[in-house]
Coordinates of C-alpha atoms in Angstrom, one line a residue:
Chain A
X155 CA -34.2 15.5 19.4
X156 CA -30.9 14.8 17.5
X157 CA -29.1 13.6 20.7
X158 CA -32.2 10.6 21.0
X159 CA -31.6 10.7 17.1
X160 CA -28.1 9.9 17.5
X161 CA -28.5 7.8 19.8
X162 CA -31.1 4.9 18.4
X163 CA -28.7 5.0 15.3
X164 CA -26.1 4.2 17.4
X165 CA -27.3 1.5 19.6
X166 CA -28.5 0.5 16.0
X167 CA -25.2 0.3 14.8
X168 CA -23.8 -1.3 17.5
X169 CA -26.2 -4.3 17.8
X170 CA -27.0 -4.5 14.3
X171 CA -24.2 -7.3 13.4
X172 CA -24.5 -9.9 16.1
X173 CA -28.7 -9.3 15.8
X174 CA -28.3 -9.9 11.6
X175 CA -26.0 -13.1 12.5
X176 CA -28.5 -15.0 15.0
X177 CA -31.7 -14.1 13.2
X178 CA -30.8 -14.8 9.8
X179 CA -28.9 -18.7 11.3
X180 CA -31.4 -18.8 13.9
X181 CA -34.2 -18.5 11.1
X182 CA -32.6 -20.7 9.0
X183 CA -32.0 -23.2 12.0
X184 CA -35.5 -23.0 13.0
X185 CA -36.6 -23.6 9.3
X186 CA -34.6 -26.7 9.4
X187 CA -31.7 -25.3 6.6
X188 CA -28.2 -27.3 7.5
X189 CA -26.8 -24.3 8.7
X190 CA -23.5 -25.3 8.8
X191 CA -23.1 -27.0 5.7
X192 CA -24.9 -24.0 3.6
X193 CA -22.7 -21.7 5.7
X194 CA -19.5 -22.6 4.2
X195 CA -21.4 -23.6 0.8
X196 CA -21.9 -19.8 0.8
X197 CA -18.7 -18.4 2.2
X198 CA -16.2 -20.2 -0.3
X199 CA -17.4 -17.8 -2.8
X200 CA -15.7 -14.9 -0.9
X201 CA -12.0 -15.8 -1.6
X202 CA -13.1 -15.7 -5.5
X203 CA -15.1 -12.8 -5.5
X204 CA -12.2 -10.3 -3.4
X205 CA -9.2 -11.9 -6.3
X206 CA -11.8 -11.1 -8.9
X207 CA -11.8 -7.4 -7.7
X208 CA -7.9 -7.4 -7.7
X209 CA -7.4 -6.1 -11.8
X210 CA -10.4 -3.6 -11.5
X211 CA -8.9 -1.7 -8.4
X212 CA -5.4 -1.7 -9.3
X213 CA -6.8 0.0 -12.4
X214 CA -8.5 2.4 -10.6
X215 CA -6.2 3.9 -8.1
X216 CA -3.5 3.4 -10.3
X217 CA -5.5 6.2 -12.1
X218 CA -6.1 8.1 -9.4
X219 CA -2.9 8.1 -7.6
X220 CA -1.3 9.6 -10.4
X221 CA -3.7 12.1 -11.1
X222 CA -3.5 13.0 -7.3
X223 CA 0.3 12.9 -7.1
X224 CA 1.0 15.0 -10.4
X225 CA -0.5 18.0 -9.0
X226 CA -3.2 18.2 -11.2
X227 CA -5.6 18.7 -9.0
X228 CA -4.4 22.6 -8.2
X229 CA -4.8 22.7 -12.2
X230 CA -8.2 21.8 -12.5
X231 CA -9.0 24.1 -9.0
X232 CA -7.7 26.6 -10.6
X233 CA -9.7 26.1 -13.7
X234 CA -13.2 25.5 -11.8
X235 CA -12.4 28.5 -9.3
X236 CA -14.5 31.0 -10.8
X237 CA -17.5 29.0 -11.5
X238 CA -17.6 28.1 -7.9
X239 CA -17.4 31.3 -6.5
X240 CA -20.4 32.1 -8.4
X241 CA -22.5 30.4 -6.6
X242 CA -20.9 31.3 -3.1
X243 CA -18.4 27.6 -2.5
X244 CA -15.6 28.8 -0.8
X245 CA -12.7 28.1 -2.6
X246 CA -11.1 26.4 0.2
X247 CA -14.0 24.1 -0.2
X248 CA -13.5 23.1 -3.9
X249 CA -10.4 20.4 -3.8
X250 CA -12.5 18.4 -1.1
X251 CA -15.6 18.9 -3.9
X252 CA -13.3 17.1 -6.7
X253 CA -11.4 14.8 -4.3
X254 CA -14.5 12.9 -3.0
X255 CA -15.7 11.1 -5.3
X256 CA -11.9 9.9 -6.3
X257 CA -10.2 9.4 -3.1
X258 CA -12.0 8.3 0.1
X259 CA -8.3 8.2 1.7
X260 CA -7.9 11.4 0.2
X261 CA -11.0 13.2 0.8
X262 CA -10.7 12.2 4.4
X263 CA -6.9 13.8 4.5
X264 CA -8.1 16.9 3.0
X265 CA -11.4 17.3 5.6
X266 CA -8.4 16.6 8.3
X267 CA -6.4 19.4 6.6
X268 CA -8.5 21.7 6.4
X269 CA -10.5 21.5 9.4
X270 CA -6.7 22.1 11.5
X271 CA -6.5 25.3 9.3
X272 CA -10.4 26.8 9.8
X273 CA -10.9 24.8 12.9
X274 CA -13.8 22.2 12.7
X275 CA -16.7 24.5 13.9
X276 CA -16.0 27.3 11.4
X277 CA -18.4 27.6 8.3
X278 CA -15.6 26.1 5.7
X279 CA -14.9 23.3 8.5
X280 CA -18.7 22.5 8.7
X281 CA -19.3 22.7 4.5
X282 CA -16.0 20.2 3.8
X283 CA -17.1 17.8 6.8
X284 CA -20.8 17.6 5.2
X285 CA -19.7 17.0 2.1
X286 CA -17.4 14.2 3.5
X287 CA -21.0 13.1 4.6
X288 CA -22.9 13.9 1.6
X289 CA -21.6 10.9 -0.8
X290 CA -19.1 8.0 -1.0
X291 CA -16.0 7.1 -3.1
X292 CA -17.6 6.8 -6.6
X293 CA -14.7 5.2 -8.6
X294 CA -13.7 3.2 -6.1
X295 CA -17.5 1.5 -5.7
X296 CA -17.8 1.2 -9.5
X297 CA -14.6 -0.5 -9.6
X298 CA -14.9 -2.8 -6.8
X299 CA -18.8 -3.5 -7.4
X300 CA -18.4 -4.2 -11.5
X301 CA -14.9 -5.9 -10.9
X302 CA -16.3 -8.3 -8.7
X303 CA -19.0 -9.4 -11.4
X304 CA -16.3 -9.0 -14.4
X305 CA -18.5 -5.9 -15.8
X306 CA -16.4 -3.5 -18.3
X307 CA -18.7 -2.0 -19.6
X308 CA -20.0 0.9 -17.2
X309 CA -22.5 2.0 -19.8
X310 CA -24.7 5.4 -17.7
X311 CA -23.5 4.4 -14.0
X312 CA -20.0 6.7 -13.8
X313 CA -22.1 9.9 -15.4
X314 CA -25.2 9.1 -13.4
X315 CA -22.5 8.7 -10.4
X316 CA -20.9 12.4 -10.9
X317 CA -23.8 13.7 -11.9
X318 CA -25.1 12.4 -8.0
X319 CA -21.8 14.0 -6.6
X320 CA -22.3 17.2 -7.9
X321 CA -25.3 17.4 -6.3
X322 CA -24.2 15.7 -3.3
X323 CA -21.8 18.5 -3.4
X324 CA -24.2 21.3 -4.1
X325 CA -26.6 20.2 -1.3
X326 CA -24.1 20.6 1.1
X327 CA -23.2 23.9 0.1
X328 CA -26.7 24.9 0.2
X329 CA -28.3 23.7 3.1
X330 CA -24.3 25.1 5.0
X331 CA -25.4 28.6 3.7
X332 CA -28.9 28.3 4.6
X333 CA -27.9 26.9 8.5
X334 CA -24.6 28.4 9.2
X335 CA -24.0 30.8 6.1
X336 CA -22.0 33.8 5.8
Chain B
X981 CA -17.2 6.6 -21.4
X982 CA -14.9 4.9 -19.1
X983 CA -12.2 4.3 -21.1
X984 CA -11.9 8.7 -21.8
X985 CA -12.3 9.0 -18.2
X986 CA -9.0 6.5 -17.4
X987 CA -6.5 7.3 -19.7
X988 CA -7.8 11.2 -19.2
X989 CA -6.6 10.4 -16.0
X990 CA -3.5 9.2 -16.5
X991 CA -2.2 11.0 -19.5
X992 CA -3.8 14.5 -17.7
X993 CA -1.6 13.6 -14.2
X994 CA 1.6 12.6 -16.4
X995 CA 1.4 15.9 -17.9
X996 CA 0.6 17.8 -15.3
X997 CA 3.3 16.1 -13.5
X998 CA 6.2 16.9 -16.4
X999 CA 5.1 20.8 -16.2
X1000 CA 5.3 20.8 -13.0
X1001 CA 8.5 20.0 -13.3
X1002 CA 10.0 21.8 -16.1
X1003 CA 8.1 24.7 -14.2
X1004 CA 10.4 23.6 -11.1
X1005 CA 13.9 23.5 -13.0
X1006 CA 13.1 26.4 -15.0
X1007 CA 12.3 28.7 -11.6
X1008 CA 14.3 26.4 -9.7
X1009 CA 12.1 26.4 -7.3
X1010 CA 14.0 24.1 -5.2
X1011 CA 17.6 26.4 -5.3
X1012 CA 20.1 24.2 -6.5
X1013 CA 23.1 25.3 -6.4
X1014 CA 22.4 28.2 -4.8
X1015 CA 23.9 29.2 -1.1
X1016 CA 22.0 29.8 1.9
X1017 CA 23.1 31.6 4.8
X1018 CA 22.5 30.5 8.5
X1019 CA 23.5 30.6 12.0
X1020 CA 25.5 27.4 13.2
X1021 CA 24.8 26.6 17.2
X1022 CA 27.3 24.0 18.0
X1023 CA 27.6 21.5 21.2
X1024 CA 29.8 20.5 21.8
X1025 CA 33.1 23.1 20.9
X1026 CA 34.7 21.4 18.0
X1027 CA 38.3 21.5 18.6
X1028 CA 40.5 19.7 15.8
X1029 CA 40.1 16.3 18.0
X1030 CA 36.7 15.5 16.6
X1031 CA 35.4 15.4 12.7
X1032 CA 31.7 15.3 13.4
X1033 CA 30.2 17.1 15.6
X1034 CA 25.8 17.9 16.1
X1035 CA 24.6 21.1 15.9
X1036 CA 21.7 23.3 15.4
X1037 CA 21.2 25.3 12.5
X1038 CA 19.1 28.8 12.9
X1039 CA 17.7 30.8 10.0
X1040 CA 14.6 33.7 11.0
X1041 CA 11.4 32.4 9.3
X1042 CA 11.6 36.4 7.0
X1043 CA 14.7 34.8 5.4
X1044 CA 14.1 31.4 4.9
X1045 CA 10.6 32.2 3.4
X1046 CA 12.3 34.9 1.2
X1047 CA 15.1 32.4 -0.1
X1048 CA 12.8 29.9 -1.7
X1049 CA 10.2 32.5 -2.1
X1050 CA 6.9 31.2 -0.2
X1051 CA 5.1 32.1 2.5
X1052 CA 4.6 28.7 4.3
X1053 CA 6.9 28.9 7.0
X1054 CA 5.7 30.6 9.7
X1055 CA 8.3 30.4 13.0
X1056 CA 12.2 30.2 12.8
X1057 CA 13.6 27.1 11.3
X1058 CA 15.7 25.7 14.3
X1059 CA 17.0 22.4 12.4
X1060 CA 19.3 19.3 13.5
X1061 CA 22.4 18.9 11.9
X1062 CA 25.1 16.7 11.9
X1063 CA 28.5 18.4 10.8
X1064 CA 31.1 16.0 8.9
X1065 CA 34.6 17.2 7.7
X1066 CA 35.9 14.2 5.6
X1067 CA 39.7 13.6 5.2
X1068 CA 39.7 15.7 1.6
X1069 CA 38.9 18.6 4.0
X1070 CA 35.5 18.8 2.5
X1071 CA 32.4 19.9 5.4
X1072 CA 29.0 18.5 5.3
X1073 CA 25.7 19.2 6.8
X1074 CA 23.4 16.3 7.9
X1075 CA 19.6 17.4 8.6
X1076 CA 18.0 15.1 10.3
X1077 CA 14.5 15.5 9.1
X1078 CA 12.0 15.8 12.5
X1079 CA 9.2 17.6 13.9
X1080 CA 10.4 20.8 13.9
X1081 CA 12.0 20.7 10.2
X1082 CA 10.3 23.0 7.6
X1083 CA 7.8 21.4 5.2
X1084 CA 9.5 22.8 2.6
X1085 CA 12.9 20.8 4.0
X1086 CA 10.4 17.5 4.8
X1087 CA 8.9 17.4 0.8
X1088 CA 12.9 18.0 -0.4
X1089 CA 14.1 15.3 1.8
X1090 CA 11.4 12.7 0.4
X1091 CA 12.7 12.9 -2.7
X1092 CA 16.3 13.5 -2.0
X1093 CA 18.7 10.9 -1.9
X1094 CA 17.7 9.6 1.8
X1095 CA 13.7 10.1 3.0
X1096 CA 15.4 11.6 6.7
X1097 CA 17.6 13.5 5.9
X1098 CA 18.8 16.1 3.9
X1099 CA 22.1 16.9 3.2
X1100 CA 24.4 20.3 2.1
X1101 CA 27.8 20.6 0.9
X1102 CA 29.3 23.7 3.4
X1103 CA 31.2 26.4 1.2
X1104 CA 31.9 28.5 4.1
X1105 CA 32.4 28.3 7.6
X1106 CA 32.9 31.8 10.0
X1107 CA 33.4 30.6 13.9
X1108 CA 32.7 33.6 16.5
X1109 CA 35.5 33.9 18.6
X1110 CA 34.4 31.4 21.6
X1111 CA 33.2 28.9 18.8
X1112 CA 30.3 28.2 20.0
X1113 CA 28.4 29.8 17.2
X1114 CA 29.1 29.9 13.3
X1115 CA 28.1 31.6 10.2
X1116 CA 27.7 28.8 7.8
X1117 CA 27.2 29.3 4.0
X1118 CA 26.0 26.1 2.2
X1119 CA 24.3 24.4 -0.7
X1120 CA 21.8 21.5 -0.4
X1121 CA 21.7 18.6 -2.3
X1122 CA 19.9 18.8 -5.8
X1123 CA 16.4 18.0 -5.7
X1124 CA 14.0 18.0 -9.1
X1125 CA 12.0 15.9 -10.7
X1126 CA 9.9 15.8 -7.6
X1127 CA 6.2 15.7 -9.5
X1128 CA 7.6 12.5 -11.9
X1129 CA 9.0 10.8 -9.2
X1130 CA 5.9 11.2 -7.0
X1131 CA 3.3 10.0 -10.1
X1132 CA 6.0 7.0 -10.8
X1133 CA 5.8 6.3 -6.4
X1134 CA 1.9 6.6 -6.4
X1135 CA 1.5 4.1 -9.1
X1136 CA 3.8 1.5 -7.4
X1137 CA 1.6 2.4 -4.3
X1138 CA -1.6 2.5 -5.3
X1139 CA -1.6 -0.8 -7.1
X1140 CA -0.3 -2.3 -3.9
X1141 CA -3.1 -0.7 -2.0
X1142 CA -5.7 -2.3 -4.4
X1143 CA -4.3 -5.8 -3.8
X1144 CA -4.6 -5.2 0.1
X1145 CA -7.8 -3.6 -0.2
X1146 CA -9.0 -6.3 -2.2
X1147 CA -7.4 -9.4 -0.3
X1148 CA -8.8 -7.8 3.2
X1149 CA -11.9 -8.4 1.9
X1150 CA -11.7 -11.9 1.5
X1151 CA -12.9 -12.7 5.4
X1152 CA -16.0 -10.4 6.2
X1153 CA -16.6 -11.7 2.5
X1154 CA -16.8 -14.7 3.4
X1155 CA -18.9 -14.3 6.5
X1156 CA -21.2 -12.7 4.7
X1157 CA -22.0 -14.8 1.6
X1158 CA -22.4 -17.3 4.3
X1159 CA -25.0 -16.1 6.1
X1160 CA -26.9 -14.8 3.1
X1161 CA -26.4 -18.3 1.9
X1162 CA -28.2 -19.6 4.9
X1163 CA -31.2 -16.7 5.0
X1164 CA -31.7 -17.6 1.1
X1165 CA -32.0 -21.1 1.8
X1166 CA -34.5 -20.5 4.6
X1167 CA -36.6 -18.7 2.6
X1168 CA -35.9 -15.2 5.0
X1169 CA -34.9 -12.9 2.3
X1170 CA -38.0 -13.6 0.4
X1171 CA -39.6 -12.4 3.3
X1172 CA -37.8 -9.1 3.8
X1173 CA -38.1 -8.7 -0.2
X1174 CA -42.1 -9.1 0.1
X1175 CA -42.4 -5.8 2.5
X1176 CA -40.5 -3.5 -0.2
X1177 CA -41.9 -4.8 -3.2
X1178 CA -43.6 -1.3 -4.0
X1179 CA -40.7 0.3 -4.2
X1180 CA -38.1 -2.2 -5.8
X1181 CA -41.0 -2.6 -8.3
X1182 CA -40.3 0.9 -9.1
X1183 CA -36.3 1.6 -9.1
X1184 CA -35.7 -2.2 -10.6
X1185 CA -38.7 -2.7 -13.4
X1186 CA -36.3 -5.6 -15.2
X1187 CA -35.8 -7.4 -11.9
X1188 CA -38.8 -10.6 -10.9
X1189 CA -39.9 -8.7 -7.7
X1190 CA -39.0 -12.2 -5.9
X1191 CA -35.7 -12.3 -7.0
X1192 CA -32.9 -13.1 -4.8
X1193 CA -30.9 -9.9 -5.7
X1194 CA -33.9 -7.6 -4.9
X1195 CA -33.0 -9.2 -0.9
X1196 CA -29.8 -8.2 -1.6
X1197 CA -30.1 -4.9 -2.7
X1198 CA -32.1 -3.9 0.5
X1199 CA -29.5 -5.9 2.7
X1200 CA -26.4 -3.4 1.3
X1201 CA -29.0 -0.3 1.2
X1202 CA -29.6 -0.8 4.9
X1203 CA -26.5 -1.6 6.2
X1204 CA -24.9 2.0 4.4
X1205 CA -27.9 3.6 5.6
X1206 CA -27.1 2.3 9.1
X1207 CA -22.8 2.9 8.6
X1208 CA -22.2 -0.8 8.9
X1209 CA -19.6 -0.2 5.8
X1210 CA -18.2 -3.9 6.5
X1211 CA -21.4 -5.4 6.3
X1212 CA -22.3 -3.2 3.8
X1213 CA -19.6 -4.2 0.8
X1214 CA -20.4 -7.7 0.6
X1215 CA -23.6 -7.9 0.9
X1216 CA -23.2 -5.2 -1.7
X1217 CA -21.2 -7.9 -4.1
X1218 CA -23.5 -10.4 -3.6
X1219 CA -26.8 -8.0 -5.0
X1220 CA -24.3 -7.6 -8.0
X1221 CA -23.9 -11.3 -8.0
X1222 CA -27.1 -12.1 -8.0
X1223 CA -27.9 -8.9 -10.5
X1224 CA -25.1 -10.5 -12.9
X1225 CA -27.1 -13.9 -13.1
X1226 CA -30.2 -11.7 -15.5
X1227 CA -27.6 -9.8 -17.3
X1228 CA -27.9 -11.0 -20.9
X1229 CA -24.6 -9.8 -22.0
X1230 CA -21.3 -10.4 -20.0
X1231 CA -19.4 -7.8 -19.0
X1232 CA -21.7 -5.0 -19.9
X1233 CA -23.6 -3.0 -17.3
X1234 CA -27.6 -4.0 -17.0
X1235 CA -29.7 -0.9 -16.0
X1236 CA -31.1 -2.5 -12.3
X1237 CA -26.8 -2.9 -11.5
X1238 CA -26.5 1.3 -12.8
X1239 CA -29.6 2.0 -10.7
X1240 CA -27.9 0.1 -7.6
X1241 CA -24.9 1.5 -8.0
X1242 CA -25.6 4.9 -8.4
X1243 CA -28.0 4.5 -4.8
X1244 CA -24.6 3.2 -3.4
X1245 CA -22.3 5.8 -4.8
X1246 CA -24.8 9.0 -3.5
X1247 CA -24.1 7.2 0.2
X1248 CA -27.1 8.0 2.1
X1249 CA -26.5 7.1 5.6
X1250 CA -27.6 8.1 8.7
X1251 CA -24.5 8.8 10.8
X1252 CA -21.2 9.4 8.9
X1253 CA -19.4 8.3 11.5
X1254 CA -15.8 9.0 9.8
X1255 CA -16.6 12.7 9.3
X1256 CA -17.8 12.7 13.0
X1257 CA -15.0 11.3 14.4
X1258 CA -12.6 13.5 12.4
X1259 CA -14.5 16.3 14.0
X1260 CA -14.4 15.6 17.5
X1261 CA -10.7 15.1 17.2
X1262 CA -10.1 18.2 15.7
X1263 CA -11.9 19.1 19.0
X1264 CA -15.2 20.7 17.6
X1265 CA -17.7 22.0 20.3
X1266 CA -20.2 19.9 18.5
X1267 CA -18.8 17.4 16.1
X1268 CA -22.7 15.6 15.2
X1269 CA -24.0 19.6 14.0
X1270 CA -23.2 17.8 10.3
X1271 CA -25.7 14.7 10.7
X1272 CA -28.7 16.6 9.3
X1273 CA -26.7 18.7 6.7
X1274 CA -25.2 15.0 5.5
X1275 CA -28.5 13.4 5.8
X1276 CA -29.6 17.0 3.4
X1277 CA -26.1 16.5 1.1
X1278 CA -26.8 12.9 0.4
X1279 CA -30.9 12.9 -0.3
X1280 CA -29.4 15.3 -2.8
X1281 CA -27.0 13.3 -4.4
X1282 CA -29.5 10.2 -4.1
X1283 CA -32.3 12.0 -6.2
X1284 CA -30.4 13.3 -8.6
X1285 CA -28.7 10.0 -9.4
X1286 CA -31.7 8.4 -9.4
X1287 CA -33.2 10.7 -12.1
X1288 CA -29.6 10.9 -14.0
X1289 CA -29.7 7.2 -13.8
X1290 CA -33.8 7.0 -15.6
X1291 CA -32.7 9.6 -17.6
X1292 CA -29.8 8.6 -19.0
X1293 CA -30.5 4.9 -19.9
X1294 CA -33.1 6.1 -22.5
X1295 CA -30.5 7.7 -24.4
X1296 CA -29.5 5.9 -27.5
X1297 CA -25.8 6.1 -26.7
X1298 CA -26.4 3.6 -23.4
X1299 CA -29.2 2.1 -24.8
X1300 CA -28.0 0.7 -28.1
X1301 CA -25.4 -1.6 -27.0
X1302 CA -27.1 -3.9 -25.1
X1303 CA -29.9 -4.3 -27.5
X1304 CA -27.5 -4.7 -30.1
X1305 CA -25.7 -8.1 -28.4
X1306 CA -29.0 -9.3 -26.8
X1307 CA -30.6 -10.1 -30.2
X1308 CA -33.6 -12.7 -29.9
X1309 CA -33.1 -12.5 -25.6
X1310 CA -36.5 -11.9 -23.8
X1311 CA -34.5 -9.3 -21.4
X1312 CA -36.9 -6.2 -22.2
X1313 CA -34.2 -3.3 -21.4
X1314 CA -35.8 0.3 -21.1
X1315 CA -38.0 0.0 -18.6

């Protein structure tokens, strides 16, 4: 059931592009659009909009690398460590929980990390590889996805964000428990 | 909000970074100045003929751990060397950092003079009686301010990364704005936008139902859900784009872009392929076991954005400052 799962995702994936390319110019061919013209019409827009991003993310991981590279992040583990344990997160588990949302390059060193310690099949190796899965880099989208409209102002999206990673990061504890728990 | 969050950032890791350091000099964590013992293998027998000669340097893991007082290294440190004897009669050690050097060595050498190698001033030097082997005393070069100098590297790096990041977009940007150029004009995103009116209705109240962005935002929803990350992105920027063009005050957030973004940040998707892969190459027995408890992780993370996101635009705190610019606009902005 997950292996036929798997595998229509991945013949998904794999056809996806080239099928999204000739129906959307095919459509537009058929509906007599000038394909060509409207094409490159559209696509001079995407030197703009990735130079836009340029300030935004140099502000970001500017941030972040120097958070990451201080050491801080074995301070604030430290600091969270008991509240974790409460609720049964491993402690190996809780630098991956503050990393995601910060790092994607990061995250993605310590779930390599780790999982060479534990070994990928043990219950920590599971937990830290779901919660690679459970969300994405949120600084990094809000900086590229504001930056490339010029927005500043972040008003509710960054706590609305972390509040989504912490539970991101708590449903992956729970349902690891629940299916593999100790 | 985002302006605590940065400099917390910054001025937290600086800190942190400084402590760590005074912490270092103060343990001397790295043992400057101080000799360590170990066991000299050389090849060939130095005879007075030569000044440099390679060798291998041998310390038991017991001793090596108990000098700098971790517990990290777990076999016996068998290390390169280069031996030098200058003309002032002075003897060096060279370490060439490899494979089998100690981390410990490998993080002193990055921020020692030269990134591969280390070096030791020898104080001492006892030959057994065929030469072959030696009892070497020495001291390794001074390393500290490790912690600063890695926060002052990091922020040279990182801003470069954010300009190749950013300039690597440029092409599958391009691709795509085209083609979503072309499926606007022929009317196909209209189309696609018709079938999920229902539920855009619901999650974008202050975005026309019609509205090009709406197509957008289902285009960048579907290609995360489906992995396509570099389909994903700009079609992503375009629904902001497009998002941008109701927003009644420049450069703040409107609550449809929050709700988007918040979908986007909980990264629902069906396969994450990246963890995957890092699994089967750590050589798991079953490297997809984590599709459903991702699929579980980020449903998770997706409702309770959702409802952070509903939630927290009511409060006056985010509310206020758009109402307060967008005096006399027809935008209504607490849906």
């Amino acid at each position: 059931m997950v292996e036929l799962f798997r595998n229509i995702v991945n013949i998904i994936s794999v056809a996806a592009i080239p099928l999204l390319i000739i129906v959307f110019l095919g459509w537009g061919f058929f509906k007599k659009v000038k394909v060509y013209e409207v094409f490159v019409e559209g696509a001079k827009d995407g030197f703009t909009v990735a130079v836009k991003i340029i300030p935004y993310l140099v502000a970001m991981l500017v941030a972040i690398g120097i958070f990451r590279a201080s050491g801080a992040m074995d301070v604030v583990t430290t600091l969270l460590a008991p509240i974790t344990n409460l609720i049964g997160m491993p402690a190996e588990s809780l630098p991956m929980a503050l990393m995601r949302p910060l790092s994607g390059s990061g995250s993605l060193g310590l779930m390599t990390e780790i999982m060479k310690v534990h070994g990928p099949d043990s219950f920590i190796g599971v937990l830290v590889s779901t919660m690679y899965g459970s969300s994405e880099t949120t600084f990094y989208v809000l900086a590229v996805y504001f930056g490339a409209v010029g927005i500043k102002n972040f008003r509710h999206a960054l706590p609305a964000g972390i509040i989504a990673d912490i539970f991101g990061m708590l449903g992956a504890v729970f349902i690891c428990r629940i299916l593999f728990g100790v | 909000m985002l302006n605590y969050v940065w400099i917390g950032l910054i001025a937290i890791g600086i800190l942190v970074a400084v402590g760590n350091d005074i912490n270092d000099e103060v343990q001397n964590t790295y043992r400057n100045g101080v000799p360590l013992e170990a066991t000299l293998t050389l090849q060939p027998v130095p005879s007075a003929m030569y000044s440099t000669w390679k060798g291998e340097l041998t310390i038991p893991a017991v001793a090596f751990n108990q000098f700098y007082g971790i517990y990290s290294q777990k076999t016996d440190v068998h290390q390169q060397v280069v031996v030098m004897t200058s003309n002032k009669g002075v003897t060096t050690l060279s370490m060439l950092v490899g494979d089998s050097t100690p981390e410990f060595w490998k993080k002193m050498a990055d921020n020692a003079g030269q990134k591969d190698q280390l070096s030791a001033e020898v104080r001492s030097l006892n030959f057994s009686n065929d030469h072959a082997t030696a009892q070497a005393s020495f001291i390794l070069e001074r390393v500290n301010y490790v912690k600063v100098r890695a926060v002052t590297k990091a922020a040279l790096d990182y801003a470069n990364t954010a300009v190749t990041i950013s300039l690597g977009l440029i092409g599958i940007m391009a691709l795509w704005l085209g083609v979503m150029k072309v499926a606007e004009e022929a009317g196909l995103l209209r189309i696609l936008t018709k079938l999920l009116t229902p539920l855009t209705r619901r999650l974008f109240p202050e975005v026309p139902p019609d509205h090009p962005a709406v197509g957008a935002m289902i285009m960048n929803v579907a290609a995360n859900m489906l992995g396509l990350n570099n389909a994903a992105t700009p079609l992503g920027l375009k629904a902001m784009e497009e998002l941008n063009k109701l927003n009644p005050k420049v450069g703040t957030a409107t609550n449809a872009m929050c709700t988007f973004l918040v979908i986007n940040t909980a990264g629902l998707t069906f396969i994450p392929a990246t963890a995957i892969a890092v699994r089967a190459a750590a050589g798991s027995g079953d490297p997809g076991i984590i599709i459903g408890t991702s699929i579980f992780g980020a449903t998770c993370a997706t409702i309770a954005g959702l409802i952070a996101v509903k939630v927290l635009q009511r409060l006056p705190w985010y509310k206020v400052e758009v109402e307060k610019s967008a005096s006399g606009d027809t935008e209504v902005h607490n849906g």
